[in-house]
Coordinates of C-alpha atoms and ligand atoms in Angstrom, one line a residue:
M1 CA -0.1 0.0 -0.2
K2 CA 1.3 3.7 -0.6
I3 CA 0.8 5.6 2.4
A4 CA 0.9 9.2 3.3
I5 CA 2.1 10.0 6.5
V6 CA 1.4 13.6 7.9
C7 CA 2.8 14.5 11.4
Y8 CA 4.7 16.9 13.3
P9 CA 8.6 16.3 13.0
T10 CA 9.9 17.0 16.2
F11 CA 10.6 15.3 19.6
G12 CA 6.8 14.9 20.5
G13 CA 5.5 12.1 21.3
S14 CA 3.0 12.3 18.0
G15 CA 5.5 12.8 15.6
V16 CA 7.8 10.3 17.5
V17 CA 4.7 7.6 16.9
A18 CA 4.1 7.9 13.6
T19 CA 7.6 8.2 12.4
E20 CA 8.1 4.9 14.0
L21 CA 4.6 3.4 12.6
G22 CA 5.8 4.7 8.7
I23 CA 9.4 2.9 9.8
A24 CA 7.5 -0.3 10.9
L25 CA 4.9 0.1 7.9
A26 CA 8.1 0.1 5.3
E27 CA 9.6 -2.9 7.3
R28 CA 6.2 -4.8 6.5
G29 CA 6.5 -3.9 2.7
H30 CA 4.3 -0.5 2.4
E31 CA 5.7 2.5 0.8
I32 CA 5.4 5.2 3.2
H33 CA 5.6 8.9 2.5
F34 CA 6.1 11.3 5.1
I35 CA 5.0 14.6 4.2
T36 CA 5.9 17.7 6.8
Y37 CA 7.8 20.4 7.2
N38 CA 11.2 18.8 8.8
Q39 CA 12.5 15.5 8.0
P40 CA 11.6 14.0 11.4
V41 CA 13.9 13.7 14.3
R42 CA 13.7 9.9 14.9
L43 CA 13.7 9.3 11.0
E44 CA 17.5 8.0 10.1
L45 CA 16.7 5.0 8.7
V46 CA 17.4 5.2 4.6
S47 CA 14.8 2.9 2.8
H48 CA 13.7 2.4 -0.5
N49 CA 10.5 2.1 0.9
I50 CA 10.5 5.4 2.9
H51 CA 10.2 8.8 1.1
Y52 CA 10.3 12.4 2.5
H53 CA 8.6 15.3 0.9
E54 CA 9.0 19.0 2.9
V55 CA 6.2 21.2 3.1
T56 CA 7.9 24.8 2.4
V57 CA 6.0 28.0 3.1
P58 CA 8.2 30.9 1.7
D59 CA 7.9 34.4 3.8
Y60 CA 5.6 36.9 2.3
P61 CA 5.3 39.9 3.9
L62 CA 1.6 40.4 3.1
F63 CA 0.6 37.5 5.4
H64 CA 0.8 38.0 9.0
Y65 CA 0.9 34.2 9.6
Q66 CA 2.0 32.1 7.0
P67 CA -0.7 29.4 5.9
Y68 CA 1.2 26.2 6.3
E69 CA -2.3 24.0 6.2
L70 CA -2.8 25.8 2.5
A71 CA 1.0 24.4 1.6
L72 CA 0.4 21.2 3.3
S73 CA -2.9 20.4 1.5
S74 CA -1.5 21.4 -2.2
K75 CA 1.8 19.1 -1.3
L76 CA -0.8 16.4 -0.5
V77 CA -2.3 16.8 -3.7
N78 CA 1.0 17.3 -5.7
M79 CA 2.4 14.0 -4.1
V80 CA -0.5 11.8 -4.4
K81 CA -0.7 12.5 -7.9
L82 CA 2.8 12.1 -8.7
Y83 CA 3.4 9.0 -6.4
G84 CA 0.2 7.4 -6.6
I85 CA -0.2 7.3 -2.8
E86 CA -3.6 5.3 -1.8
L87 CA -4.4 6.5 1.6
L88 CA -3.4 9.2 4.1
H89 CA -2.8 9.1 7.4
V90 CA -2.7 12.0 9.3
H91 CA -1.0 12.2 13.1
Y92 CA -2.6 15.2 15.2
A93 CA -5.9 16.7 14.1
I94 CA -5.0 20.4 13.8
P95 CA -4.1 21.3 11.3
H96 CA -3.4 17.8 9.7
A97 CA -6.9 15.8 9.9
Y98 CA -8.3 19.7 8.1
A99 CA -5.1 19.9 5.4
G100 CA -5.8 16.4 4.7
Y101 CA -9.4 16.9 4.3
M102 CA -9.0 19.8 2.0
A103 CA -6.5 17.8 -0.1
K104 CA -8.8 14.9 -0.4
K105 CA -11.6 17.5 -2.2
M106 CA -9.3 18.8 -4.4
L107 CA -8.1 15.2 -5.6
E108 CA -12.1 14.3 -5.9
E109 CA -12.2 17.5 -8.4
E110 CA -9.9 15.1 -10.7
N111 CA -11.7 11.3 -9.8
I112 CA -9.1 10.7 -7.4
Y113 CA -10.8 9.3 -4.1
I114 CA -8.5 8.2 -1.4
P115 CA -9.2 7.7 2.6
M116 CA -8.5 9.5 5.3
V117 CA -7.1 7.9 8.8
T118 CA -6.9 10.7 11.5
T119 CA -5.0 9.4 14.6
L120 CA -5.6 11.9 17.5
H121 CA -2.8 11.9 20.1
G122 CA -4.1 13.9 23.3
T123 CA -2.5 17.4 22.9
D124 CA -4.7 18.4 19.9
I125 CA -7.9 17.3 21.8
T126 CA -7.7 18.1 25.7
L127 CA -5.6 20.9 25.6
V128 CA -5.8 22.9 22.1
G129 CA -8.2 21.3 19.9
N130 CA -10.7 21.9 22.4
H131 CA -10.5 25.7 22.4
P132 CA -13.0 27.8 20.7
F133 CA -10.8 29.1 18.1
Y134 CA -10.5 26.0 17.2
K135 CA -13.2 23.4 17.8
P136 CA -15.7 23.6 15.0
A137 CA -13.0 22.7 12.5
V138 CA -11.5 20.0 14.5
T139 CA -15.1 18.5 14.9
F140 CA -15.7 18.6 10.9
S141 CA -12.3 17.1 10.3
I142 CA -12.7 14.3 13.2
N143 CA -16.1 13.6 11.3
K144 CA -15.0 13.9 8.0
S145 CA -12.3 10.9 8.3
E146 CA -12.9 7.7 7.0
V147 CA -11.3 6.1 10.1
V148 CA -10.3 7.6 13.4
T149 CA -8.2 6.3 15.6
S150 CA -7.0 7.6 19.6
V151 CA -4.4 6.6 21.6
S152 CA -6.1 5.0 24.5
E153 CA -9.3 4.5 25.4
S154 CA -9.4 7.4 28.2
L155 CA -8.8 9.7 25.1
K156 CA -11.6 8.0 23.1
E157 CA -14.0 8.9 26.2
D158 CA -12.4 12.5 26.3
T159 CA -13.0 13.0 22.8
L160 CA -16.7 11.8 22.6
R161 CA -17.2 14.4 25.9
L162 CA -15.7 17.3 24.4
F163 CA -16.6 17.0 20.9
D164 CA -19.7 16.5 18.8
I165 CA -18.5 13.2 17.4
T166 CA -20.5 11.2 15.0
N167 CA -17.8 9.0 13.6
E168 CA -16.9 5.6 15.6
I169 CA -13.2 5.4 17.3
D170 CA -10.8 2.8 17.5
V171 CA -8.6 2.9 20.1
V172 CA -5.3 1.6 18.8
P173 CA -2.5 2.3 21.4
N174 CA 1.3 3.7 21.1
F175 CA 3.7 1.1 20.2
I176 CA 7.5 0.4 20.8
D177 CA 9.6 -2.3 19.4
V178 CA 10.8 -4.3 22.6
A179 CA 13.5 -6.3 20.9
K180 CA 15.3 -3.3 20.0
H181 CA 15.1 -2.0 23.6
D182 CA 16.5 -5.3 24.8
N183 CA 19.5 -3.4 25.9
P184 CA 22.0 -3.0 23.1
Y185 CA 24.4 -1.1 25.5
T186 CA 27.2 -3.6 27.1
E187 CA 28.9 -0.4 28.6
C188 CA 26.1 1.8 30.0
Q189 CA 28.4 4.7 31.0
R190 CA 26.7 5.0 34.2
D191 CA 29.6 6.2 36.4
L192 CA 29.9 9.2 33.9
M193 CA 26.5 10.1 35.4
A194 CA 26.1 9.0 39.1
D195 CA 28.6 7.6 41.7
K196 CA 28.1 3.7 42.2
D197 CA 26.4 3.5 45.4
E198 CA 23.6 6.7 43.6
R199 CA 20.3 5.6 42.2
I200 CA 19.5 6.9 38.8
I201 CA 16.2 8.7 38.6
T202 CA 15.1 10.1 34.9
H203 CA 12.4 12.6 33.4
I204 CA 11.6 13.2 29.7
S205 CA 9.5 15.6 28.6
N206 CA 9.2 18.8 26.3
L207 CA 9.0 21.0 30.1
R208 CA 5.5 22.0 29.7
P209 CA 3.2 22.8 32.3
V210 CA 0.9 20.0 31.6
K211 CA 4.2 18.1 32.9
R212 CA 4.2 19.1 36.0
V213 CA 8.1 19.1 36.2
M214 CA 8.2 21.0 39.5
D215 CA 6.7 17.7 41.0
V216 CA 9.1 15.7 39.5
I217 CA 11.8 18.1 41.3
E218 CA 9.9 17.5 44.3
I219 CA 9.4 14.2 44.4
F220 CA 13.5 14.1 43.9
D221 CA 14.1 16.3 46.4
R222 CA 11.9 13.7 48.8
I223 CA 14.2 10.9 47.5
Q224 CA 17.4 12.3 47.5
K225 CA 17.0 12.9 51.2
K226 CA 16.6 9.5 52.1
I227 CA 19.2 7.5 49.7
P228 CA 21.9 8.7 47.1
A229 CA 20.7 9.9 44.1
K230 CA 20.7 12.1 40.8
L231 CA 18.0 13.4 38.6
I232 CA 18.7 13.3 34.7
M233 CA 16.0 16.1 33.6
V234 CA 15.9 15.4 29.5
G235 CA 14.2 17.7 27.2
E236 CA 13.6 21.2 26.3
G237 CA 10.6 24.0 27.4
P238 CA 9.0 26.1 29.0
E239 CA 9.6 25.4 32.8
K240 CA 13.2 24.6 32.5
E241 CA 14.4 27.9 34.0
A242 CA 11.5 27.7 37.1
C243 CA 12.8 24.1 37.5
E244 CA 16.6 24.8 37.7
A245 CA 15.8 27.6 40.1
L246 CA 13.6 25.3 42.3
C247 CA 17.1 23.2 42.5
A248 CA 19.3 25.8 43.6
K249 CA 16.7 26.7 46.0
K250 CA 16.5 23.6 47.4
G251 CA 20.5 23.1 47.0
I252 CA 20.3 20.1 45.0
Q253 CA 21.3 21.9 41.7
E254 CA 24.6 19.3 41.9
K255 CA 22.7 16.2 41.9
V256 CA 20.5 17.4 39.2
L257 CA 21.5 17.6 35.2
F258 CA 19.7 18.9 32.8
L259 CA 20.5 17.4 29.5
G260 CA 18.5 19.3 26.5
N261 CA 16.9 17.7 23.7
S262 CA 18.4 14.1 22.9
S263 CA 18.6 11.5 20.8
E264 CA 20.4 8.9 22.8
I265 CA 16.8 8.1 25.0
N266 CA 17.7 4.5 25.0
K267 CA 21.1 5.1 26.2
I268 CA 19.8 7.5 28.9
L269 CA 17.5 4.9 30.0
C270 CA 19.7 2.1 30.1
F271 CA 21.6 3.5 32.9
T272 CA 18.4 4.6 35.0
D273 CA 16.6 3.4 37.2
L274 CA 13.1 4.7 37.6
F275 CA 11.4 7.3 35.5
L276 CA 8.9 9.8 36.9
L277 CA 5.9 11.2 34.9
P278 CA 3.8 13.2 37.4
S279 CA 1.6 14.7 34.3
E280 CA -1.5 17.0 34.7
K281 CA -2.8 15.1 31.5
E282 CA -1.2 12.3 29.3
S283 CA -3.5 10.9 26.7
F284 CA -1.1 7.8 26.9
G285 CA 2.4 8.3 27.5
L286 CA 4.9 7.0 25.1
A287 CA 7.9 7.7 27.3
A288 CA 6.5 5.8 30.3
L289 CA 6.1 3.1 27.7
E290 CA 9.6 3.6 26.5
A291 CA 11.4 3.5 30.1
M292 CA 9.4 0.1 30.7
A293 CA 10.8 -1.3 27.5
C294 CA 14.3 -0.2 28.6
G295 CA 13.3 -2.1 32.0
V296 CA 13.0 1.1 33.7
P297 CA 10.0 1.3 36.1
V298 CA 7.5 4.1 36.2
I299 CA 6.2 6.4 39.2
S300 CA 3.5 8.2 37.4
S301 CA 0.3 10.0 38.0
N302 CA -3.1 8.4 37.3
T303 CA -4.3 10.8 34.9
G304 CA -5.5 9.9 31.4
G305 CA -4.4 7.0 29.8
L306 CA -1.5 6.3 31.9
A307 CA -3.2 3.6 33.9
E308 CA -3.7 1.8 30.6
V309 CA 0.0 1.5 30.3
N310 CA 1.7 1.7 33.7
V311 CA 0.4 -1.2 35.9
Q312 CA -0.1 -0.2 39.6
G313 CA 2.4 -2.2 41.5
V314 CA 3.9 -4.2 39.0
S315 CA 5.4 -2.0 36.3
G316 CA 6.1 0.6 39.3
Y317 CA 3.2 3.0 41.0
L318 CA 0.3 5.8 40.0
S319 CA -1.3 8.5 42.1
D320 CA -3.3 11.4 42.0
V321 CA -2.3 14.0 40.0
G322 CA 0.0 16.2 42.5
N323 CA 0.4 14.0 45.2
V324 CA 4.0 13.9 45.6
D325 CA 4.6 12.4 49.0
E326 CA 3.0 9.2 47.8
M327 CA 4.9 9.8 44.6
A328 CA 8.3 10.0 46.8
T329 CA 7.1 7.2 48.8
N330 CA 6.4 4.8 46.5
A331 CA 9.7 5.4 44.8
L332 CA 11.9 4.5 47.7
Q333 CA 9.5 1.5 48.0
I334 CA 10.9 0.6 44.4
L335 CA 14.4 1.9 44.9
K336 CA 14.6 0.4 48.6
D337 CA 17.1 -2.5 47.4
D338 CA 18.6 -4.2 44.5
K339 CA 16.6 -7.3 44.7
T340 CA 13.2 -5.1 44.6
L341 CA 14.3 -2.9 42.0
A342 CA 15.5 -5.9 39.8
Q343 CA 12.2 -7.1 40.1
F344 CA 10.3 -4.1 39.3
K345 CA 12.7 -3.7 36.4
K346 CA 12.2 -7.0 35.2
Q347 CA 8.1 -6.6 35.5
A348 CA 8.1 -3.2 34.0
K349 CA 9.8 -4.9 30.7
E350 CA 7.5 -7.8 30.5
A351 CA 4.4 -5.3 30.8
S352 CA 5.7 -3.2 27.7
R353 CA 5.6 -6.3 25.8
K354 CA 1.8 -5.5 25.4
F355 CA 2.3 -2.7 23.3
D356 CA 5.2 -4.3 21.0
T357 CA 5.2 -3.2 17.9
K358 CA 4.1 -6.5 16.2
N359 CA 1.4 -6.6 17.9
V360 CA 0.2 -3.2 17.2
V361 CA 0.7 -2.2 13.9
P362 CA -1.3 -5.0 12.1
L363 CA -4.1 -3.1 13.8
Y364 CA -3.4 -0.2 11.6
E365 CA -3.2 -2.5 8.5
T366 CA -6.8 -3.5 9.3
L367 CA -8.0 -0.4 10.1
Y368 CA -6.7 0.8 6.6
E369 CA -8.8 -2.1 5.0
K370 CA -11.5 -0.5 6.6
A371 CA -11.0 3.1 5.3
F372 CA -11.0 1.9 1.9
Q373 CA -14.1 0.2 2.0
K374 CA -15.6 3.5 3.3
I375 CA -15.0 5.6 -0.1
Ligands
GMT1 O1 3.3 15.6 25.6 C1 3.7 15.3 24.5 O2 4.7 14.4 25.1 C2 3.7 15.8 23.4 C3 2.1 14.8 22.9 C4 2.1 15.0 21.5 O3 1.0 16.0 21.1 O4 2.7 15.0 20.6 O5 2.2 13.6 23.2 C5 0.5 13.1 23.0 O6 1.0 11.9 21.9 C6 1.8 11.2 22.6 C7 1.5 9.8 21.4 O7 0.5 9.6 21.2 C8 1.1 10.4 24.0 O8 2.0 9.2 24.5 C9 1.0 11.5 25.1 O9 0.6 11.0 26.5 C10 0.6 13.0 24.5 N1 0.6 14.1 25.5 C11 -0.8 14.1 26.1 O10 -1.7 14.0 26.1 C12 0.2 15.1 27.1

């Protein structure tokens, strides 16, 4: 099948899922065309089945806002015609589903009929899409997609609650190639990060308010008062400076390393003992799944789809949003001795297997067939 994948090419979860999906589909023999404004960050692989088409929006002084959706829908039309693309899979409703729908309509004028699959990732629904500025356009494009998927049951419920949806929504969870995460590093270089007796705790995100990174610092502060530990903060975002200030205020800046964005996530997770994700909202929590696949237990909030990923008392523990005391107590319960930690590490890895690429990607293939039947 020839499939166009439209996504955000950044470090965000939706872009990562879209990229990994394209790579997995290409490995299964499909011809994949990524159409976006930059090469996706995780798209390193060169394969005859993977193409990348850049959407460019030339600056024009008349426009206060450069019309990306227009450029994207025109690019989609041109690429569908040039490569004989048969299906559009757009990740993130805004503005991709809207641009995809416009492309479909333009193609219909030329008697070319292709289905569109829209995958909802979370922030496009719960944080941004729900705003009155966008809501009518988001509702419209969801309802006009041949197939709509959401990354968790929880996000499906949110979508049905917040929007007037007439379409069916199929849940297809985030996924991970578990075998690829079987630790490929023989030497983790743990010594570069921490002393031998220190536990290593990691948080990875875009450091936006929704991630509650101040809670990460609060939890770590409580942990480091009881046991030797280091905190590794990975990512860039608006809360970073406030986080650094909080570490300085608490006098723990020597124990917290801010690494910025990284393309070596697996390496970092390789020497990590515990992952923290105390988010305010999280439709799925791909970062938690990545940690689990690397054998890292997770302390998370119980918001959104996190309870569908992190298994209470097995892969880690979940607490109410903001309950940093309980999160710290649970973290210490996991980290207290090597035997308990090893047990949780094993269980986290096991729990991640449910979301293995080979179990999840075929679900998308089935839905592509369903989309074809609808045109
Ligand atoms: O919050 C992020 O890390 C980025 C965000 C995005 O829009 O790309 O991630 C969302 O999509 C991911 C992939 O489906 C999910 O795993 C994340 O839980 C979701 N983020 C939120 O719901 C806040």
